[in-house]
PDB file of C-alpha atoms in Angstrom:
ATOM      1  CA  GLU A   1       5.016  -0.251  -9.832  1.00 84.00           C
ATOM      2  CA  SER A   2       3.806  -3.773  -9.111  1.00 85.00           C
ATOM      3  CA  THR A   3       6.033  -4.064  -6.024  1.00 85.00           C
ATOM      4  CA  LEU A   4       4.574  -0.881  -4.553  1.00 83.00           C
ATOM      5  CA  VAL A   5       1.070  -2.208  -5.130  1.00 85.00           C
ATOM      6  CA  THR A   6       1.672  -5.719  -3.782  1.00 81.00           C
ATOM      7  CA  ASP A   7       4.301  -5.132  -1.062  1.00 80.00           C
ATOM      8  CA  PHE A   8       3.502  -1.550  -0.043  1.00 80.00           C
ATOM      9  CA  GLY A   9      -0.276  -2.016  -0.028  1.00 81.00           C
ATOM     10  CA  SER A  10      -1.016   0.685  -2.575  1.00 93.00           C
ATOM     11  CA  SER A  11      -4.168   0.699  -4.663  1.00 95.00           C
ATOM     12  CA  ALA A  12      -2.513   2.341  -7.671  1.00 95.00           C
ATOM     13  CA  CYS A  13       1.004   3.215  -8.732  1.00 95.00           C
ATOM     14  CA  LYS A  14       2.544   4.807 -11.804  1.00 95.00           C
ATOM     15  CA  LEU A  15       6.105   5.900 -12.604  1.00 94.00           C
ATOM     16  CA  TRP A  16       6.396   8.749 -15.109  1.00 92.00           C
ATOM     17  CA  LEU A  17       9.720   9.563 -16.764  1.00 92.00           C
ATOM     18  CA  LEU A  18      10.086  13.204 -17.770  1.00 89.00           C
ATOM     19  CA  THR A  19      11.370  13.624 -21.308  1.00 88.00           C
ATOM     20  CA  ASN A  20      11.166  16.020 -24.221  1.00 85.00           C
ATOM     21  CA  GLU A  21       8.559  13.854 -25.974  1.00 79.00           C
ATOM     22  CA  PRO A  22       5.505  12.387 -24.188  1.00 74.00           C
ATOM     23  CA  GLY A  23       4.564   8.763 -24.743  1.00 79.00           C
ATOM     24  CA  ASP A  24       3.879   5.520 -22.921  1.00 81.00           C
ATOM     25  CA  GLY A  25       5.169   5.996 -19.373  1.00 83.00           C
ATOM     26  CA  ARG A  26       6.602   9.403 -20.264  1.00 86.00           C
ATOM     27  CA  LEU A  27       5.472  12.957 -19.612  1.00 85.00           C
ATOM     28  CA  SER A  28       6.996  15.942 -21.359  1.00 82.00           C
ATOM     29  CA  HIS A  29       8.743  18.517 -19.203  1.00 79.00           C
ATOM     30  CA  GLN A  30       6.355  21.112 -20.614  1.00 81.00           C
ATOM     31  CA  GLN A  31       3.272  19.039 -19.710  1.00 81.00           C
ATOM     32  CA  SER A  32       4.541  18.383 -16.184  1.00 82.00           C
ATOM     33  CA  GLN A  33       5.219  22.096 -15.610  1.00 81.00           C
ATOM     34  CA  ALA A  34       1.818  23.117 -16.970  1.00 84.00           C
ATOM     35  CA  GLU A  35      -0.420  20.476 -15.414  1.00 88.00           C
ATOM     36  CA  LEU A  36       1.506  19.258 -12.378  1.00 90.00           C
ATOM     37  CA  ALA A  37       3.332  22.398 -11.242  1.00 87.00           C
ATOM     38  CA  ARG A  38       2.340  21.995  -7.591  1.00 89.00           C
ATOM     39  CA  PHE A  39       4.245  18.680  -7.453  1.00 89.00           C
ATOM     40  CA  VAL A  40       7.280  19.221  -9.687  1.00 87.00           C
ATOM     41  CA  GLY A  41       8.542  22.191  -7.677  1.00 85.00           C
ATOM     42  CA  LYS A  42       8.599  20.263  -4.409  1.00 86.00           C
ATOM     43  CA  GLU A  43      11.738  18.863  -2.831  1.00 88.00           C
ATOM     44  CA  HIS A  44       9.772  16.275  -0.830  1.00 93.00           C
ATOM     45  CA  ALA A  45       6.821  14.027  -1.495  1.00 95.00           C
ATOM     46  CA  TYR A  46       3.380  15.604  -1.705  1.00 96.00           C
ATOM     47  CA  CYS A  47       0.683  13.759   0.227  1.00 97.00           C
ATOM     48  CA  GLY A  48      -3.045  14.403   0.057  1.00 96.00           C
ATOM     49  CA  LEU A  49      -5.958  14.689  -2.306  1.00 97.00           C
ATOM     50  CA  LEU A  50      -5.621  15.267  -6.035  1.00 96.00           C
ATOM     51  CA  ARG A  51      -7.748  17.291  -8.397  1.00 95.00           C
ATOM     52  CA  GLU A  52      -9.650  15.094 -10.853  1.00 95.00           C
ATOM     53  CA  GLN A  53      -7.529  16.114 -13.865  1.00 93.00           C
ATOM     54  CA  GLU A  54      -4.340  15.376 -11.876  1.00 94.00           C
ATOM     55  CA  LYS A  55      -5.688  11.959 -10.932  1.00 96.00           C
ATOM     56  CA  GLN A  56      -6.544  11.172 -14.547  1.00 94.00           C
ATOM     57  CA  LEU A  57      -3.143  12.288 -15.809  1.00 93.00           C
ATOM     58  CA  LEU A  58      -1.061  10.594 -13.119  1.00 94.00           C
ATOM     59  CA  PHE A  59      -2.975   7.343 -12.705  1.00 95.00           C
ATOM     60  CA  ALA A  60      -4.788   6.963 -16.069  1.00 91.00           C
ATOM     61  CA  GLU A  61      -6.850   3.751 -15.934  1.00 93.00           C
ATOM     62  CA  GLN A  62      -6.105   3.382 -12.201  1.00 94.00           C
ATOM     63  CA  ALA A  63      -7.501   6.855 -11.323  1.00 96.00           C
ATOM     64  CA  ALA A  64     -10.629   5.503  -9.631  1.00 95.00           C
ATOM     65  CA  LYS A  65      -8.402   3.574  -7.186  1.00 95.00           C
ATOM     66  CA  ALA A  66      -6.621   6.714  -5.957  1.00 96.00           C
ATOM     67  CA  GLY A  67      -8.674   8.277  -3.172  1.00 96.00           C
ATOM     68  CA  SER A  68      -5.538   9.958  -1.829  1.00 97.00           C
ATOM     69  CA  ALA A  69      -2.020  10.010  -3.198  1.00 97.00           C
ATOM     70  CA  ALA A  70       1.658  10.516  -2.599  1.00 96.00           C
ATOM     71  CA  ILE A  71       3.513  12.181  -5.464  1.00 96.00           C
ATOM     72  CA  LEU A  72       7.281  11.813  -5.307  1.00 96.00           C
ATOM     73  CA  PRO A  73       9.457  14.095  -7.443  1.00 94.00           C
ATOM     74  CA  LEU A  74      12.541  12.087  -8.418  1.00 95.00           C
ATOM     75  CA  ARG A  75      15.668  14.196  -8.929  1.00 93.00           C
ATOM     76  CA  SER A  76      19.157  13.412 -10.130  1.00 92.00           C
ATOM     77  CA  LYS A  77      21.822  16.092  -9.619  1.00 91.00           C
ATOM     78  CA  GLY A  78      19.061  18.582  -8.864  1.00 89.00           C
ATOM     79  CA  GLU A  79      17.191  17.898 -12.111  1.00 90.00           C
ATOM     80  CA  LEU A  80      13.675  16.454 -12.056  1.00 90.00           C
ATOM     81  CA  VAL A  81      13.820  13.174 -14.001  1.00 93.00           C
ATOM     82  CA  ALA A  82      10.576  11.430 -13.013  1.00 93.00           C
ATOM     83  CA  LEU A  83       7.441  11.462 -10.889  1.00 94.00           C
ATOM     84  CA  LEU A  84       6.283   8.481  -8.880  1.00 96.00           C
ATOM     85  CA  ALA A  85       2.565   8.519  -8.082  1.00 96.00           C
ATOM     86  CA  ILE A  86       1.321   6.173  -5.353  1.00 96.00           C
ATOM     87  CA  GLY A  87      -2.397   6.027  -4.641  1.00 96.00           C
ATOM     88  CA  ASN A  88      -4.546   4.541  -1.930  1.00 96.00           C
ATOM     89  CA  ALA A  89      -8.296   3.935  -2.107  1.00 96.00           C
ATOM     90  CA  ASP A  90      -8.729   5.547   1.326  1.00 96.00           C
ATOM     91  CA  LYS A  91      -9.144   9.326   0.914  1.00 96.00           C
ATOM     92  CA  ASN A  92      -7.546   9.839   4.321  1.00 95.00           C
ATOM     93  CA  TYR A  93      -4.549   7.518   3.913  1.00 95.00           C
ATOM     94  CA  TYR A  94      -2.161  10.124   2.461  1.00 95.00           C
ATOM     95  CA  ARG A  95      -2.595  13.433   4.282  1.00 96.00           C
ATOM     96  CA  GLU A  96      -0.881  16.770   3.843  1.00 94.00           C
ATOM     97  CA  ASN A  97       0.337  16.829   7.461  1.00 94.00           C
ATOM     98  CA  MET A  98       1.970  13.391   7.454  1.00 94.00           C
ATOM     99  CA  SER A  99       5.707  12.739   7.591  1.00 94.00           C
ATOM    100  CA  THR A 100       7.281  12.048   4.205  1.00 94.00           C
ATOM    101  CA  GLY A 101      10.597  10.566   5.388  1.00 95.00           C
ATOM    102  CA  LEU A 102       9.893   7.016   4.213  1.00 93.00           C
ATOM    103  CA  LEU A 103       8.381   8.207   0.936  1.00 94.00           C
ATOM    104  CA  ASP A 104      11.368  10.464   0.273  1.00 95.00           C
ATOM    105  CA  TYR A 105      13.687   7.512   0.921  1.00 95.00           C
ATOM    106  CA  ILE A 106      11.705   5.334  -1.509  1.00 93.00           C
ATOM    107  CA  GLY A 107      12.042   8.138  -4.057  1.00 94.00           C
ATOM    108  CA  GLN A 108      15.823   8.219  -3.571  1.00 94.00           C
ATOM    109  CA  VAL A 109      16.087   4.460  -4.060  1.00 94.00           C
ATOM    110  CA  VAL A 110      13.917   4.516  -7.191  1.00 94.00           C
ATOM    111  CA  THR A 111      15.993   7.386  -8.582  1.00 94.00           C
ATOM    112  CA  ILE A 112      19.204   5.423  -8.060  1.00 94.00           C
ATOM    113  CA  LEU A 113      17.678   2.384  -9.774  1.00 92.00           C
ATOM    114  CA  LEU A 114      16.571   4.529 -12.720  1.00 89.00           C
ATOM    115  CA  ILE A 115      19.839   6.385 -13.197  1.00 87.00           C
ATOM    116  CA  ASP A 116      22.425   3.682 -12.468  1.00 69.00           C
TER     117      ASP A 116
END
């Protein structure tokens, strides 16, 4: 998280592990399906604006710093294991029509670091 903020120039960043029990840094599978369904079903990173409740859930105390966001679904063997939320203060920084190749690659690297 800190590397993406300092080296990637993000304003906010949060990694959420998906588990059966929610807690610090963890979201339940049920909660992610109910509240973040438009992100968890994606194969590639979502880029754009977030609804206020999504911002609050994904960024918590950093929500005010996330004008726009990239949400990366992290999968291992086809199973969703985590979500990586990267925010930028600029509302136009992450846009729905932008290429997600680099973000998808970052997601693959983070997944490998989490699983291995």
